Amino acid sequence: MWWPTTGGAGRSWCRGCKVGKVKIVFEDGLTPVDFYLSSRSCILYVTEADLVAGNGYRKKLVRVRNSSNLQGIVIVEKTQMSEQYFSAIQKFTVLDLGMVLLPVASQMEASCLIIQLVQEQTKEPSKNPFLSKKRAPIPELSLLRTVQQIPGVGKVKALLLLQKFPSIQQLSNASLRELEPVVGPAVAQHIQAFFTQPR
């Protein structure tokens, strides 16, 4: 079973749907999630209008991403009108949040995809390619910004470093051999120099 919220895009195109063994139940006052696939996974639906309207969808994505118990799949309407905004949501969703993003051309295509995901979820959830086993937590913003102060370390490398070394203490104690596979030899040297030079 899956439940769209009243704010979800599903209300406009799936009211009272029943496809095979998939039954849709509408509920008020749920989380920022649009569809629940199971107790562990959900779908967030970003419409063409959401994309064109601005970055309002970001808060919803971050809330779900930071939820400890939900694996979010983001379905985005990518049309001619919204195509110019697609790269921004793709970067934010995939690179910054580490969530799965699936583009669709229309609400009809989205409904077919959701039904397919529901059916796959009920068969064998462990084999669903869109549901990863474990998500790495997003580091605190202040910690991320601190690591970005190291010369040669941008946002992407900072996130990689904090996944491997979750604290400043662990990062400062890391050897070149531990750092090089994560950021390469040049940046590894910068990191060591950053923590060993007197200030």
Tab-separated table of N, CA and C in Angstrom, residues 108-187:
chain	number	residue	atom	x	y	z
A	108	MET	N	1.489	11.083	-16.281
A	108	MET	CA	1.103	9.715	-16.645
A	108	MET	C	2.304	8.786	-16.526
A	109	GLU	N	3.454	9.234	-17.017
A	109	GLU	CA	4.674	8.427	-16.910
A	109	GLU	C	5.063	8.242	-15.445
A	110	ALA	N	4.879	9.280	-14.644
A	110	ALA	CA	5.178	9.194	-13.212
A	110	ALA	C	4.274	8.167	-12.542
A	111	SER	N	2.990	8.179	-12.876
A	111	SER	CA	2.070	7.220	-12.263
A	111	SER	C	2.443	5.790	-12.629
A	112	CYS	N	2.845	5.564	-13.873
A	112	CYS	CA	3.268	4.221	-14.289
A	112	CYS	C	4.532	3.794	-13.532
A	113	LEU	N	5.464	4.723	-13.374
A	113	LEU	CA	6.704	4.425	-12.656
A	113	LEU	C	6.425	4.109	-11.187
A	114	ILE	N	5.549	4.887	-10.576
A	114	ILE	CA	5.217	4.659	-9.167
A	114	ILE	C	4.563	3.290	-8.994
A	115	ILE	N	3.658	2.951	-9.875
A	115	ILE	CA	3.004	1.640	-9.795
A	115	ILE	C	4.046	0.537	-9.948
A	116	GLN	N	4.974	0.729	-10.879
A	116	GLN	CA	6.044	-0.250	-11.076
A	116	GLN	C	6.898	-0.389	-9.809
A	117	LEU	N	7.240	0.723	-9.185
A	117	LEU	CA	8.031	0.698	-7.957
A	117	LEU	C	7.274	0.000	-6.826
A	118	VAL	N	5.978	0.264	-6.720
A	118	VAL	CA	5.169	-0.380	-5.688
A	118	VAL	C	5.157	-1.881	-5.903
A	119	GLN	N	4.972	-2.293	-7.144
A	119	GLN	CA	4.938	-3.723	-7.432
A	119	GLN	C	6.285	-4.378	-7.146
A	120	GLU	N	7.381	-3.713	-7.492
A	120	GLU	CA	8.719	-4.245	-7.200
A	120	GLU	C	8.973	-4.287	-5.701
A	121	GLN	N	8.494	-3.291	-4.987
A	121	GLN	CA	8.683	-3.221	-3.539
A	121	GLN	C	7.994	-4.388	-2.853
A	122	THR	N	6.815	-4.759	-3.351
A	122	THR	CA	6.091	-5.849	-2.713
A	122	THR	C	6.682	-7.205	-3.057
A	123	LYS	N	7.364	-7.319	-4.208
A	123	LYS	CA	7.991	-8.597	-4.586
A	123	LYS	C	9.168	-8.899	-3.674
A	124	GLU	N	10.216	-8.105	-3.811
A	124	GLU	CA	11.417	-8.329	-3.014
A	124	GLU	C	12.161	-7.010	-2.846
A	125	PRO	N	11.930	-6.299	-1.749
A	125	PRO	CA	12.527	-4.980	-1.548
A	125	PRO	C	14.051	-4.958	-1.647
A	126	SER	N	14.707	-6.042	-1.277
A	126	SER	CA	16.170	-6.047	-1.289
A	126	SER	C	16.742	-5.992	-2.700
A	127	LYS	N	15.939	-6.322	-3.701
A	127	LYS	CA	16.425	-6.321	-5.072
A	127	LYS	C	16.032	-5.064	-5.835
A	128	ASN	N	15.381	-4.116	-5.177
A	128	ASN	CA	14.995	-2.876	-5.836
A	128	ASN	C	16.241	-2.007	-6.012
A	129	PRO	N	16.639	-1.721	-7.268
A	129	PRO	CA	17.878	-0.981	-7.497
A	129	PRO	C	17.834	0.470	-7.039
A	130	PHE	N	16.639	0.995	-6.782
A	130	PHE	CA	16.532	2.399	-6.384
A	130	PHE	C	16.601	2.591	-4.879
A	131	LEU	N	16.617	1.500	-4.138
A	131	LEU	CA	16.689	1.588	-2.689
A	131	LEU	C	18.052	1.107	-2.225
A	132	SER	N	18.896	2.034	-1.830
A	132	SER	CA	20.224	1.644	-1.366
A	132	SER	C	20.122	1.071	0.035
A	133	LYS	N	21.125	0.325	0.416
A	133	LYS	CA	21.122	-0.348	1.713
A	133	LYS	C	21.214	0.642	2.870
A	134	LYS	N	22.125	1.591	2.756
A	134	LYS	CA	22.345	2.517	3.854
A	134	LYS	C	22.794	3.853	3.298
A	135	ARG	N	22.257	4.923	3.846
A	135	ARG	CA	22.647	6.252	3.408
A	135	ARG	C	23.646	6.834	4.396
A	136	ALA	N	24.617	7.527	3.866
A	136	ALA	CA	25.555	8.215	4.738
A	136	ALA	C	24.878	9.486	5.244
A	137	PRO	N	24.996	9.794	6.538
A	137	PRO	CA	24.361	11.010	7.044
A	137	PRO	C	25.053	12.252	6.511
A	138	ILE	N	24.281	13.307	6.344
A	138	ILE	CA	24.856	14.577	5.912
A	138	ILE	C	25.547	15.193	7.120
A	139	PRO	N	26.827	15.575	6.960
A	139	PRO	CA	27.524	16.169	8.103
A	139	PRO	C	26.925	17.533	8.450
A	140	GLU	N	27.159	17.953	9.682
A	140	GLU	CA	26.694	19.264	10.102
A	140	GLU	C	27.293	20.319	9.183
A	141	LEU	N	26.506	21.354	8.926
A	141	LEU	CA	26.932	22.406	8.008
A	141	LEU	C	28.205	23.088	8.496
A	142	SER	N	28.325	23.325	9.791
A	142	SER	CA	29.519	23.993	10.317
A	142	SER	C	30.762	23.118	10.125
A	143	LEU	N	30.616	21.815	10.306
A	143	LEU	CA	31.720	20.891	10.100
A	143	LEU	C	32.120	20.858	8.624
A	144	LEU	N	31.126	20.827	7.761
A	144	LEU	CA	31.370	20.830	6.316
A	144	LEU	C	32.116	22.104	5.902
A	145	ARG	N	31.668	23.234	6.401
A	145	ARG	CA	32.322	24.515	6.060
A	145	ARG	C	33.753	24.567	6.601
A	146	THR	N	33.967	23.998	7.753
A	146	THR	CA	35.317	23.973	8.329
A	146	THR	C	36.259	23.177	7.446
A	147	VAL	N	35.832	22.015	7.014
A	147	VAL	CA	36.677	21.173	6.156
A	147	VAL	C	36.918	21.860	4.815
A	148	GLN	N	35.951	22.629	4.331
A	148	GLN	CA	36.112	23.346	3.066
A	148	GLN	C	37.145	24.465	3.156
A	149	GLN	N	37.559	24.828	4.355
A	149	GLN	CA	38.591	25.862	4.518
A	149	GLN	C	39.981	25.340	4.171
A	150	ILE	N	40.127	24.037	4.075
A	150	ILE	CA	41.418	23.440	3.722
A	150	ILE	C	41.675	23.715	2.250
A	151	PRO	N	42.869	24.228	1.897
A	151	PRO	CA	43.164	24.508	0.485
A	151	PRO	C	42.994	23.262	-0.389
A	152	GLY	N	42.290	23.435	-1.507
A	152	GLY	CA	42.069	22.336	-2.448
A	152	GLY	C	40.861	21.474	-2.137
A	153	VAL	N	40.151	21.785	-1.042
A	153	VAL	CA	38.987	20.985	-0.658
A	153	VAL	C	37.720	21.809	-0.866
A	154	GLY	N	36.922	21.380	-1.828
A	154	GLY	CA	35.618	21.995	-2.081
A	154	GLY	C	34.533	21.187	-1.412
A	155	LYS	N	33.302	21.453	-1.798
A	155	LYS	CA	32.153	20.804	-1.164
A	155	LYS	C	32.151	19.287	-1.398
A	156	VAL	N	32.420	18.864	-2.623
A	156	VAL	CA	32.373	17.435	-2.945
A	156	VAL	C	33.459	16.680	-2.180
A	157	LYS	N	34.687	17.202	-2.193
A	157	LYS	CA	35.775	16.527	-1.481
A	157	LYS	C	35.553	16.570	0.027
A	158	ALA	N	34.973	17.666	0.513
A	158	ALA	CA	34.680	17.768	1.943
A	158	ALA	C	33.679	16.693	2.357
A	159	LEU	N	32.649	16.489	1.538
A	159	LEU	CA	31.662	15.444	1.837
A	159	LEU	C	32.302	14.062	1.822
A	160	LEU	N	33.173	13.816	0.838
A	160	LEU	CA	33.872	12.524	0.766
A	160	LEU	C	34.750	12.307	1.995
A	161	LEU	N	35.476	13.351	2.378
A	161	LEU	CA	36.344	13.251	3.549
A	161	LEU	C	35.539	12.972	4.823
A	162	LEU	N	34.415	13.666	4.974
A	162	LEU	CA	33.616	13.497	6.188
A	162	LEU	C	32.884	12.156	6.227
A	163	GLN	N	32.687	11.536	5.077
A	163	GLN	CA	32.128	10.185	5.089
A	163	GLN	C	33.164	9.203	5.630
A	164	LYS	N	34.422	9.403	5.262
A	164	LYS	CA	35.506	8.512	5.692
A	164	LYS	C	36.003	8.875	7.095
A	165	PHE	N	36.112	10.170	7.384
A	165	PHE	CA	36.611	10.673	8.667
A	165	PHE	C	35.546	11.616	9.248
A	166	PRO	N	34.595	11.118	10.045
A	166	PRO	CA	33.443	11.914	10.465
A	166	PRO	C	33.707	13.037	11.472
A	167	SER	N	34.937	13.186	11.938
A	167	SER	CA	35.218	14.290	12.862
A	167	SER	C	36.526	14.974	12.451
A	168	ILE	N	36.696	16.192	12.923
A	168	ILE	CA	37.930	16.935	12.638
A	168	ILE	C	39.122	16.198	13.242
A	169	GLN	N	38.929	15.626	14.415
A	169	GLN	CA	40.019	14.880	15.062
A	169	GLN	C	40.460	13.697	14.204
A	170	GLN	N	39.512	12.937	13.697
A	170	GLN	CA	39.861	11.795	12.847
A	170	GLN	C	40.531	12.251	11.553
A	171	LEU	N	40.036	13.349	10.978
A	171	LEU	CA	40.629	13.872	9.752
A	171	LEU	C	42.046	14.372	10.008
A	172	SER	N	42.249	15.066	11.105
A	172	SER	CA	43.585	15.601	11.397
A	172	SER	C	44.598	14.507	11.724
A	173	ASN	N	44.129	13.368	12.215
A	173	ASN	CA	45.016	12.252	12.534
A	173	ASN	C	45.216	11.279	11.378
A	174	ALA	N	44.528	11.509	10.253
A	174	ALA	CA	44.618	10.591	9.112
A	174	ALA	C	45.994	10.693	8.453
A	175	SER	N	46.515	9.556	8.034
A	175	SER	CA	47.811	9.522	7.357
A	175	SER	C	47.619	9.824	5.871
A	176	LEU	N	48.730	10.142	5.204
A	176	LEU	CA	48.681	10.368	3.755
A	176	LEU	C	48.111	9.147	3.049
A	177	ARG	N	48.501	7.983	3.492
A	177	ARG	CA	48.034	6.743	2.870
A	177	ARG	C	46.510	6.587	2.998
A	178	GLU	N	45.936	7.067	4.089
A	178	GLU	CA	44.489	6.998	4.275
A	178	GLU	C	43.763	8.082	3.471
A	179	LEU	N	44.410	9.242	3.333
A	179	LEU	CA	43.779	10.368	2.652
A	179	LEU	C	43.814	10.245	1.126
A	180	GLU	N	44.914	9.729	0.587
A	180	GLU	CA	45.106	9.702	-0.865
A	180	GLU	C	43.996	8.993	-1.638
A	181	PRO	N	43.491	7.837	-1.192
A	181	PRO	CA	42.408	7.204	-1.963
A	181	PRO	C	41.127	8.038	-2.008
A	182	VAL	N	40.951	8.911	-1.031
A	182	VAL	CA	39.732	9.712	-0.951
A	182	VAL	C	39.834	10.978	-1.807
A	183	VAL	N	40.976	11.679	-1.729
A	183	VAL	CA	41.087	12.985	-2.403
A	183	VAL	C	42.278	13.115	-3.346
A	184	GLY	N	43.113	12.105	-3.440
A	184	GLY	CA	44.278	12.187	-4.310
A	184	GLY	C	45.502	12.683	-3.552
A	185	PRO	N	46.687	12.493	-4.136
A	185	PRO	CA	47.920	12.825	-3.421
A	185	PRO	C	48.122	14.320	-3.173
A	186	ALA	N	47.780	15.163	-4.136
A	186	ALA	CA	48.020	16.607	-3.972
A	186	ALA	C	47.180	17.188	-2.839
A	187	VAL	N	45.894	16.885	-2.832
A	187	VAL	CA	45.014	17.411	-1.785
A	187	VAL	C	45.350	16.767	-0.444
